[in-house]
mmCIF file with all atom_site columns, C-alpha atoms and ligand atoms in Angstrom:
data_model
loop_
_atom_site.group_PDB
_atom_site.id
_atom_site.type_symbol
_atom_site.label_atom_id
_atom_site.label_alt_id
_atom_site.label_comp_id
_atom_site.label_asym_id
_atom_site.label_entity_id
_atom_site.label_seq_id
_atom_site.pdbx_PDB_ins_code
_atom_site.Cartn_x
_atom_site.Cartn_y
_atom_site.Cartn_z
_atom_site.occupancy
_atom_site.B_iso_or_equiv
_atom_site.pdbx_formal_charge
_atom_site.auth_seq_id
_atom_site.auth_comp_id
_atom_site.auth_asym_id
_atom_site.auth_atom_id
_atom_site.pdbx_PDB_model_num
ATOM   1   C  CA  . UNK A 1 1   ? 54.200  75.626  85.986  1.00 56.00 ? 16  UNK A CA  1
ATOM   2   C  CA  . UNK A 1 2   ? 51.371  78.285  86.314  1.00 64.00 ? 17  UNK A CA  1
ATOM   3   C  CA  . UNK A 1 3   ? 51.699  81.531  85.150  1.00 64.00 ? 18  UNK A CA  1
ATOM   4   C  CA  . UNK A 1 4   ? 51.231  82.529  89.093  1.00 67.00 ? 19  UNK A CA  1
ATOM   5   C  CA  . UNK A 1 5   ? 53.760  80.218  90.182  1.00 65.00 ? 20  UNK A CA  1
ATOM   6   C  CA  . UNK A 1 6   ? 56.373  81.670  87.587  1.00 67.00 ? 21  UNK A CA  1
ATOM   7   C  CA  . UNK A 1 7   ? 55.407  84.863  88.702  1.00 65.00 ? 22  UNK A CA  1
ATOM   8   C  CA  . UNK A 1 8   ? 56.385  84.075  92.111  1.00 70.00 ? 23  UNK A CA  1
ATOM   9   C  CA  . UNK A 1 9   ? 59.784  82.409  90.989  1.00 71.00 ? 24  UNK A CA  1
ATOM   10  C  CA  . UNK A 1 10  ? 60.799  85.571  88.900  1.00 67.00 ? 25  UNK A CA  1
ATOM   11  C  CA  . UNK A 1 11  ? 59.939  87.926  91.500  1.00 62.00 ? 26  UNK A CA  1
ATOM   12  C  CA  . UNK A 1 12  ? 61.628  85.959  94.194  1.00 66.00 ? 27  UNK A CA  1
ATOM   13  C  CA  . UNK A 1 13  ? 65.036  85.879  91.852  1.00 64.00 ? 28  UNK A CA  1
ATOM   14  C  CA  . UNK A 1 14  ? 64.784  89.637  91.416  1.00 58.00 ? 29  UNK A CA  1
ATOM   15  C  CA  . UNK A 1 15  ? 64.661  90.222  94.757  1.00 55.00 ? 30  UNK A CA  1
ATOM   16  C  CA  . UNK A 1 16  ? 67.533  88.485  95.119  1.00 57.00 ? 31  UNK A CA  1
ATOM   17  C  CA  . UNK A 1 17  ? 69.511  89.745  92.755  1.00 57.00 ? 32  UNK A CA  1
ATOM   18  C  CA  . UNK A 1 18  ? 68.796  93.159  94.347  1.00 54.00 ? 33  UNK A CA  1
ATOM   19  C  CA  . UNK A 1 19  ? 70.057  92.213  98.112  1.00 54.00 ? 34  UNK A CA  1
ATOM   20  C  CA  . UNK A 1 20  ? 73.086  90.779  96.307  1.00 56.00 ? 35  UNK A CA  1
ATOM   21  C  CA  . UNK A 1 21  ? 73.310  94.196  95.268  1.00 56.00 ? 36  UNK A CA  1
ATOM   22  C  CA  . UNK A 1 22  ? 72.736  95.834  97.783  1.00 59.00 ? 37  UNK A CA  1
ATOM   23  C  CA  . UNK A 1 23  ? 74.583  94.339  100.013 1.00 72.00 ? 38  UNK A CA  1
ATOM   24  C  CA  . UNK A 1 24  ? 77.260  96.211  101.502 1.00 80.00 ? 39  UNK A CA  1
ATOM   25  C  CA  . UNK A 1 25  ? 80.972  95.082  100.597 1.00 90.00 ? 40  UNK A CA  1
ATOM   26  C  CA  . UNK A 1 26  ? 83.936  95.069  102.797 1.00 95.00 ? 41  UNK A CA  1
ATOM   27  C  CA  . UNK A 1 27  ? 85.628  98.830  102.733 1.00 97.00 ? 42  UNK A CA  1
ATOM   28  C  CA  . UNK A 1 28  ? 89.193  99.133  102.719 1.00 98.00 ? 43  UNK A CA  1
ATOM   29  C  CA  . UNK A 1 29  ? 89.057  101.511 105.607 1.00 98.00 ? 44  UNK A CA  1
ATOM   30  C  CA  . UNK A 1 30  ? 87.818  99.052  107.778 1.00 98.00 ? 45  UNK A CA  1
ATOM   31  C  CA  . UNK A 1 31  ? 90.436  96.720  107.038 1.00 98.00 ? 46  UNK A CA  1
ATOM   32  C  CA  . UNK A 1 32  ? 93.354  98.888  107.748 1.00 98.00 ? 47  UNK A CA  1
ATOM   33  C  CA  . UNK A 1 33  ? 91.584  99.899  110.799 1.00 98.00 ? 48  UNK A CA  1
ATOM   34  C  CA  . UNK A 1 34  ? 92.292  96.488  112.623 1.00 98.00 ? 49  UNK A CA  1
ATOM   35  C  CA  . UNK A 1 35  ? 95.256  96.075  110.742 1.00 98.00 ? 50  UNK A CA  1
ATOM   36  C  CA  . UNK A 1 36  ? 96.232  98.887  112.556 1.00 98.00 ? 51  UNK A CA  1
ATOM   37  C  CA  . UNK A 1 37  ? 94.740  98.036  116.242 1.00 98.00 ? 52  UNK A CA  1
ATOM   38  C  CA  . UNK A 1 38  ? 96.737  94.473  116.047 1.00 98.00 ? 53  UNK A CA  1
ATOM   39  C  CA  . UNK A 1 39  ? 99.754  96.047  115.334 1.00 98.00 ? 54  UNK A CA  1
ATOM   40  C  CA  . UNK A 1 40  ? 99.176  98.828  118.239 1.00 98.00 ? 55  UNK A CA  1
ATOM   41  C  CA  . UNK A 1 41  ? 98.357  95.649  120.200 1.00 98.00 ? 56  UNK A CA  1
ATOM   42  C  CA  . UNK A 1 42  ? 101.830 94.153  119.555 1.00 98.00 ? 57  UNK A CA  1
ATOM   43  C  CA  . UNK A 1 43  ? 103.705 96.843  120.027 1.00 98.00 ? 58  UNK A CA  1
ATOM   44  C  CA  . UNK A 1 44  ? 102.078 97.677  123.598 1.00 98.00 ? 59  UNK A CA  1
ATOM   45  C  CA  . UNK A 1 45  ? 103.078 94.291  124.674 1.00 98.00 ? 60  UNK A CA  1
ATOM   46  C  CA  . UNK A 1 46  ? 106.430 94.536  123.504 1.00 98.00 ? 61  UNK A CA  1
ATOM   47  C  CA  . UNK A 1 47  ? 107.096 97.387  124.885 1.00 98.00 ? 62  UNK A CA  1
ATOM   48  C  CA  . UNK A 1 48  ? 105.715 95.923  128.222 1.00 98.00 ? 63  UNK A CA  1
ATOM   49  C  CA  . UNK A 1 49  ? 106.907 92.573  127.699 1.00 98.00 ? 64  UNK A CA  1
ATOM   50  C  CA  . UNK A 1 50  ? 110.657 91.480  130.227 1.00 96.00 ? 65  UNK A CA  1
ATOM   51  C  CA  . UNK A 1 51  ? 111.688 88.366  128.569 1.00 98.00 ? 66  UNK A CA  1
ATOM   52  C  CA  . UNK A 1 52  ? 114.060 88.035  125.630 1.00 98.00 ? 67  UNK A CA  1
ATOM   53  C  CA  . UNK A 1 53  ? 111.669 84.810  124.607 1.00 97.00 ? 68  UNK A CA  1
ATOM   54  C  CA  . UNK A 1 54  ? 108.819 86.589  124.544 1.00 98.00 ? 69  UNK A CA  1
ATOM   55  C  CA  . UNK A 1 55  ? 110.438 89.916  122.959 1.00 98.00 ? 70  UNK A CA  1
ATOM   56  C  CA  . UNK A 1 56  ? 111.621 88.118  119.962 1.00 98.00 ? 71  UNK A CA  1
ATOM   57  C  CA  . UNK A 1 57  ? 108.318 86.133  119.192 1.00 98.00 ? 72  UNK A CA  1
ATOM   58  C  CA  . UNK A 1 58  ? 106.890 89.308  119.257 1.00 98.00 ? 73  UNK A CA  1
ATOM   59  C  CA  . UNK A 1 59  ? 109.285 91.294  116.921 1.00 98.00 ? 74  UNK A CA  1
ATOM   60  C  CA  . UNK A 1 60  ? 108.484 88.329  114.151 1.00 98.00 ? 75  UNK A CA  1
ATOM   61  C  CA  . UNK A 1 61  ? 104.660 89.006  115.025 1.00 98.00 ? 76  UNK A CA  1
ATOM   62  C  CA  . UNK A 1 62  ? 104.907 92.527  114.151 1.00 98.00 ? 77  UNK A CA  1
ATOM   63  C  CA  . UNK A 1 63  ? 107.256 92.025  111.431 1.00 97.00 ? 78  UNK A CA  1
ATOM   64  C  CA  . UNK A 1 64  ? 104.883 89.430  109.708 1.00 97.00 ? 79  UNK A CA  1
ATOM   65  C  CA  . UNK A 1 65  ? 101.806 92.144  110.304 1.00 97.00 ? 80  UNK A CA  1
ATOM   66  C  CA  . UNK A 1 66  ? 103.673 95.153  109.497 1.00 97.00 ? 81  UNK A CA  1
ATOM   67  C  CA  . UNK A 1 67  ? 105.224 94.643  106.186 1.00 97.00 ? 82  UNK A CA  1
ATOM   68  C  CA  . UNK A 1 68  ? 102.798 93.027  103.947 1.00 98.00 ? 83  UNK A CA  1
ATOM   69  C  CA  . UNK A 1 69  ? 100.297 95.972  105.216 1.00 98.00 ? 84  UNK A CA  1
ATOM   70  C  CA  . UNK A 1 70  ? 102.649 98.833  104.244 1.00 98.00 ? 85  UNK A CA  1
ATOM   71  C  CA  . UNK A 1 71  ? 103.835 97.505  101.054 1.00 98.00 ? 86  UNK A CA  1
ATOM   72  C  CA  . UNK A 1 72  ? 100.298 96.987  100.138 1.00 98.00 ? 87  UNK A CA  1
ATOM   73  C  CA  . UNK A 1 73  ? 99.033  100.233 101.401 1.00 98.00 ? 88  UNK A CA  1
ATOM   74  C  CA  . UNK A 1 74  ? 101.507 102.224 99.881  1.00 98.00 ? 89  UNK A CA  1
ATOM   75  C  CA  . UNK A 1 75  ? 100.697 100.381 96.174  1.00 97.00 ? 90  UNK A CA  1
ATOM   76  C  CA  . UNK A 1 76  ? 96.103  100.377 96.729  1.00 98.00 ? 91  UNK A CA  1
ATOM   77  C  CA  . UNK A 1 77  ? 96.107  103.786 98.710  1.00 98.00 ? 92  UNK A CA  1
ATOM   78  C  CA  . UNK A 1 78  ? 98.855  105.777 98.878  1.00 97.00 ? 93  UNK A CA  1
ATOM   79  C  CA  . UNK A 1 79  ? 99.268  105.628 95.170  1.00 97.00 ? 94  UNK A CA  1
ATOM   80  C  CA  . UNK A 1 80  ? 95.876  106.227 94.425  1.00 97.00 ? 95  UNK A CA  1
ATOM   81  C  CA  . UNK A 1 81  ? 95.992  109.058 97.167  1.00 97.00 ? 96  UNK A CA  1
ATOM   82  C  CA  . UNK A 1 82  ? 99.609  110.733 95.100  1.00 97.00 ? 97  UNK A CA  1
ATOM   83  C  CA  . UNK A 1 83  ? 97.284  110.368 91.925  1.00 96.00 ? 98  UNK A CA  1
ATOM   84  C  CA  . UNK A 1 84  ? 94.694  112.935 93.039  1.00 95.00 ? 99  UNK A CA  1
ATOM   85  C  CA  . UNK A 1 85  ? 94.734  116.611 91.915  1.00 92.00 ? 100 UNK A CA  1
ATOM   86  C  CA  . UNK A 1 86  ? 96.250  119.556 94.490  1.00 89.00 ? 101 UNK A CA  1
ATOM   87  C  CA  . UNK A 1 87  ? 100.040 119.220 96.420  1.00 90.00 ? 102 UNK A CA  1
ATOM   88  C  CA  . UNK A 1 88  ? 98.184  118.674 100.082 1.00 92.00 ? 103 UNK A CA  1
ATOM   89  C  CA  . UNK A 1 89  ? 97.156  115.180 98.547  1.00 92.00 ? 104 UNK A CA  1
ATOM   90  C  CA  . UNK A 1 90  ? 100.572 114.706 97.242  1.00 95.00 ? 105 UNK A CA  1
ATOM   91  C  CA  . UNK A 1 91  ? 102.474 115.986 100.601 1.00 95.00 ? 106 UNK A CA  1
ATOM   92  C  CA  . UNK A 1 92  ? 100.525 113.287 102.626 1.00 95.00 ? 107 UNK A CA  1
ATOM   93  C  CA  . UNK A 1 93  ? 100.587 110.551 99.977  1.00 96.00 ? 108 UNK A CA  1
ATOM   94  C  CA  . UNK A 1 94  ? 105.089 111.361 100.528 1.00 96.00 ? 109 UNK A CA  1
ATOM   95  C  CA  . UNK A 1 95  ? 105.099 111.468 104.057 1.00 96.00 ? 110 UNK A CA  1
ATOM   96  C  CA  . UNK A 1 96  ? 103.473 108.090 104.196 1.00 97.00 ? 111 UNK A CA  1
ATOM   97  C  CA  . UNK A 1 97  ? 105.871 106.910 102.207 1.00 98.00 ? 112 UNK A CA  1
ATOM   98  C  CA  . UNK A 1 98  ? 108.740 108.331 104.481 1.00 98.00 ? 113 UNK A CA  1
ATOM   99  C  CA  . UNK A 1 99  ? 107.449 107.067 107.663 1.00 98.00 ? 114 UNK A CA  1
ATOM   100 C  CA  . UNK A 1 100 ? 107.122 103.508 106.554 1.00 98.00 ? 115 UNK A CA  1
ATOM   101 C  CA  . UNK A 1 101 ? 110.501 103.683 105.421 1.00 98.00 ? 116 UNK A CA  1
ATOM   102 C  CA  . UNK A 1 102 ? 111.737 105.161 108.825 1.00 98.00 ? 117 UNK A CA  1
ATOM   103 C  CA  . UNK A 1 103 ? 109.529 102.231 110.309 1.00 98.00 ? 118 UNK A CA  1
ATOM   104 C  CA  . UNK A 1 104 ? 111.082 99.725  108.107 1.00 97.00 ? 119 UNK A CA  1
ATOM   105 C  CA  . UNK A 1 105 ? 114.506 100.480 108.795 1.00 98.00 ? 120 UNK A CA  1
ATOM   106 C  CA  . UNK A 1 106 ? 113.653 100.633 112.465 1.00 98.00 ? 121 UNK A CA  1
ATOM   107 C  CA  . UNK A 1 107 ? 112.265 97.095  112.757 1.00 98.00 ? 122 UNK A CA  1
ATOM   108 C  CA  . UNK A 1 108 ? 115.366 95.582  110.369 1.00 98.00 ? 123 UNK A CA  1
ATOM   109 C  CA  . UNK A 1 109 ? 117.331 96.875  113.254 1.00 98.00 ? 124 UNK A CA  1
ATOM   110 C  CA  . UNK A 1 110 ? 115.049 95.884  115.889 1.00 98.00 ? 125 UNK A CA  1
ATOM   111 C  CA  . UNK A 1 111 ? 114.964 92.475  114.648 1.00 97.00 ? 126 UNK A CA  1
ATOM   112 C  CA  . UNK A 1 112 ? 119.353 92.116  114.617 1.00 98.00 ? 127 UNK A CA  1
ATOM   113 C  CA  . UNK A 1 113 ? 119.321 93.461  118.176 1.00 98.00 ? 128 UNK A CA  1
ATOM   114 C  CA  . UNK A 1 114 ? 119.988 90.969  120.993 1.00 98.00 ? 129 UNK A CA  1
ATOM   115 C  CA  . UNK A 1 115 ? 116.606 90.990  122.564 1.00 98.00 ? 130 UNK A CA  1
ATOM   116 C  CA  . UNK A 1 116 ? 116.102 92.465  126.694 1.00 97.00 ? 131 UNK A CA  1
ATOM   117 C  CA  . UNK A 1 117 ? 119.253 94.536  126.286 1.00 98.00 ? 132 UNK A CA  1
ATOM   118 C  CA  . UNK A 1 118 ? 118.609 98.449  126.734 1.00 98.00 ? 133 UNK A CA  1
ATOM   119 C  CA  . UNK A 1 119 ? 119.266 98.967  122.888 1.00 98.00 ? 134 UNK A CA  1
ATOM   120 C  CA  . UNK A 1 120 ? 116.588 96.685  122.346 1.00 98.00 ? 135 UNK A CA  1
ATOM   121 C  CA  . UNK A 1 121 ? 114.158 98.250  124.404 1.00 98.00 ? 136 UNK A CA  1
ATOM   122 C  CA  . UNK A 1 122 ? 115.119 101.651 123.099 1.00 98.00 ? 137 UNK A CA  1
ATOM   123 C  CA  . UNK A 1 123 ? 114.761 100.820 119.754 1.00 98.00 ? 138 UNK A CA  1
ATOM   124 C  CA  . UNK A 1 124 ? 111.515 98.892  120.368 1.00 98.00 ? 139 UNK A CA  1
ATOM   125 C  CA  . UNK A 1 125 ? 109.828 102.349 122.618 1.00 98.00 ? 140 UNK A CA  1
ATOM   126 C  CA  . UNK A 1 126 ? 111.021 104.357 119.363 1.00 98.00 ? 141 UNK A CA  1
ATOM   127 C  CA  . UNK A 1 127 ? 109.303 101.757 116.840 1.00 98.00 ? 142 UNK A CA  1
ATOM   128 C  CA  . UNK A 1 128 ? 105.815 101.689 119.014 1.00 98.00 ? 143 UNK A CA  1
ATOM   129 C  CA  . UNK A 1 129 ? 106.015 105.499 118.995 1.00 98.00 ? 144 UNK A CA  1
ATOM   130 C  CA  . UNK A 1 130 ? 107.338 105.996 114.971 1.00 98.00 ? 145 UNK A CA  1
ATOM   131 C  CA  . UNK A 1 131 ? 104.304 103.230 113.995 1.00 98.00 ? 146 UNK A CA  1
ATOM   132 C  CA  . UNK A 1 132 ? 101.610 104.993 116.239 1.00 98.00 ? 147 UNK A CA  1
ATOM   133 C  CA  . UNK A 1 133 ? 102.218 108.515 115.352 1.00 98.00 ? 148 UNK A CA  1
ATOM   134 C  CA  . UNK A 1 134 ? 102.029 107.083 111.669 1.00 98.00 ? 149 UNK A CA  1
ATOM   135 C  CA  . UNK A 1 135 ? 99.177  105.779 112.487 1.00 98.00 ? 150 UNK A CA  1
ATOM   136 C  CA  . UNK A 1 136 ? 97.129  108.721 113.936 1.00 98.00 ? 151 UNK A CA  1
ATOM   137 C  CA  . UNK A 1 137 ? 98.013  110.769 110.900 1.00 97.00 ? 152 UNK A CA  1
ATOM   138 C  CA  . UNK A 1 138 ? 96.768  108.795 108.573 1.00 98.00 ? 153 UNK A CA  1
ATOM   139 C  CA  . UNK A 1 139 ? 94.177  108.010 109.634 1.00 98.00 ? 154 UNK A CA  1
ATOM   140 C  CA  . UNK A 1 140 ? 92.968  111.337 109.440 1.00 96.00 ? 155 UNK A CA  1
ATOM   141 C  CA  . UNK A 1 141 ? 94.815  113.022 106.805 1.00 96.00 ? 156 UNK A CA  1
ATOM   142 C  CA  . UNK A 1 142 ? 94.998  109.783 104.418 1.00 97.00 ? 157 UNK A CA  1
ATOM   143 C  CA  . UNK A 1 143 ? 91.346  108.418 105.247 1.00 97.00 ? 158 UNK A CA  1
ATOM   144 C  CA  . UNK A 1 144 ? 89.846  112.113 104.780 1.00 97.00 ? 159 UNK A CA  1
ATOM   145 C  CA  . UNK A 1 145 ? 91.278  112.205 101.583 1.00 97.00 ? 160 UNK A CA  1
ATOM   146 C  CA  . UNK A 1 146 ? 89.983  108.287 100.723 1.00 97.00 ? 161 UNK A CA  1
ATOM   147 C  CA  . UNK A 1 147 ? 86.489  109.471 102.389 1.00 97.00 ? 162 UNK A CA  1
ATOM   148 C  CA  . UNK A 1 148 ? 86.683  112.666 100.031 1.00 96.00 ? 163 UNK A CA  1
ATOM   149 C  CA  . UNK A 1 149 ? 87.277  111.063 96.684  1.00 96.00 ? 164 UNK A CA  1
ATOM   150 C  CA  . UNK A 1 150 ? 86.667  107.388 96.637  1.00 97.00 ? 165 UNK A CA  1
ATOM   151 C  CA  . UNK A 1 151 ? 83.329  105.975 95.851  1.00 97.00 ? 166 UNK A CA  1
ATOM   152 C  CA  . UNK A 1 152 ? 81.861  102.931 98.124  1.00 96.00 ? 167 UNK A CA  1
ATOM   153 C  CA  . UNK A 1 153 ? 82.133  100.621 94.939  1.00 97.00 ? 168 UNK A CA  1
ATOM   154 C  CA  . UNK A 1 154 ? 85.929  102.190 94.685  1.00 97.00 ? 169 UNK A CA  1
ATOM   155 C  CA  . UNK A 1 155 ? 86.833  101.375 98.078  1.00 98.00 ? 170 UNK A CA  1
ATOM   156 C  CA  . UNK A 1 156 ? 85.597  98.114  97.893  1.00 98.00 ? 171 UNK A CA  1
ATOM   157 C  CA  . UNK A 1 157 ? 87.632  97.372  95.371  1.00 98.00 ? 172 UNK A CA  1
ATOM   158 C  CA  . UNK A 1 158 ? 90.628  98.964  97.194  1.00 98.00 ? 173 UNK A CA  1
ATOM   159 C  CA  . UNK A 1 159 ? 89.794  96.436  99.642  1.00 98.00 ? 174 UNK A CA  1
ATOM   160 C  CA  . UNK A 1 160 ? 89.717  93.608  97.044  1.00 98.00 ? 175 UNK A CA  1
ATOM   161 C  CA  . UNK A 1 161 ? 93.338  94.706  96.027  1.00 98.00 ? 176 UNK A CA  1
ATOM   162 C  CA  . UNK A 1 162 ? 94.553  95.492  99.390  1.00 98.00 ? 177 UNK A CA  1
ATOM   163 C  CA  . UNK A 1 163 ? 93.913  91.841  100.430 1.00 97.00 ? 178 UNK A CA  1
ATOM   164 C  CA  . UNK A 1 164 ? 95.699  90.503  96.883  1.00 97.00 ? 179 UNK A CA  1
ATOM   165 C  CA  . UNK A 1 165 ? 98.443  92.576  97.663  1.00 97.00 ? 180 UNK A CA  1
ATOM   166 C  CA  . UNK A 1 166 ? 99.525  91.527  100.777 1.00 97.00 ? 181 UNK A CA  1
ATOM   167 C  CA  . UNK A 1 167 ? 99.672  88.048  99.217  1.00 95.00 ? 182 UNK A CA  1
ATOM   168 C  CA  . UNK A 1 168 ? 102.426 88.761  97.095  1.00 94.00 ? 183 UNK A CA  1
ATOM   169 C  CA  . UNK A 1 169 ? 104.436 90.340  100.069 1.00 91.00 ? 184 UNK A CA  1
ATOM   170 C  CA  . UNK A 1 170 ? 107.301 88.232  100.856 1.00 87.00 ? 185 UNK A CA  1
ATOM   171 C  CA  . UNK A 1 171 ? 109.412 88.788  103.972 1.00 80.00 ? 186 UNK A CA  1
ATOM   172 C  CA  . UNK A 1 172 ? 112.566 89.396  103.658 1.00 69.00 ? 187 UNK A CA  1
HETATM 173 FE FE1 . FE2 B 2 .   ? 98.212  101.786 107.650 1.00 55.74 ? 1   FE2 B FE1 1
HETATM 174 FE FE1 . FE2 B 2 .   ? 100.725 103.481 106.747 1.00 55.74 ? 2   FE2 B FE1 1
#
């Protein structure tokens, strides 16, 4: 090999290395963002939807979505969110915590209803409205704090253990 040639090679490996580097990584943000939209998604069209069929395959769609993504919010973000400095940080990172409860129990009930009865679609109107205004706060009060204090390298990770998490979910 000439020493031009090796030149070449080395530079060419560097240069790699670097766009490896470089290159950005997936942010936990963006995950729970369509996490969020297919749930939304589900919820619309159960709300919408007039057969019992239909309402039931959906209630096990939303189940499956829902509870491995609050389980493994609540252990990557929410506790990294109750970990920061100041109460504000601490009063959101609680009322996450007490919403997906509220949501929880809701579904569990939502999912022993008989399905197209008017209980049923009560309790399914006060899910989709529970899980949405859940939604819209955190992701402002939640991701402002994440945007505020979390590296990119930081929420990559997050997004690393976010995905692991789920994983280990099992529905009950
Ligand atoms: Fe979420
Ligand atoms: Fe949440």
């Amino acid at each position: 090999m000439t020493v031009r040639t090796s030149i070449e090679k080395a530079t060419r490996s560097v240069l790699g290395a670097i766009s490896l580097q470089t290159e950005a990584q997936p942010d936990i943000l963006d995950t729970l963002q369509a996490e969020h939209d297919e749930v939304q998604e589900l919820l619309s069209k159960l709300v919408d939807s007039d057969t019992g069929r239909e309402q039931k395959s959906l209630v096990a769609r939303i189940k499956a979505a829902l509870v491995p993504h609050t389980k493994a919010e609540e252990k990557v973000v929410y506790d990294a969110v109750l970990a920061l400095k100041g109460g504000p940080a601490k009063v959101d990172g609680n009322e996450g915590y007490i919403e997906h409860g509220l949501a929880s129990e809701t579904l569990k009930k939502l999912d022993k209803l008989t399905a197209n009865t008017p209980e049923f679609k009560a309790t399914a109107k006060v899910l989709k409205e529970l899980v949405n205004h859940h939604i819209k706060e955190e992701e402002s009060n939640i991701w402002a704090r994440v945007k505020e204090n979390f590296s990119d390298e930081r929420r990559a990770q997050m997004n690393r253990d976010f995905l692991l998490a789920k994983k280990k979910v099992k529905l009950s």
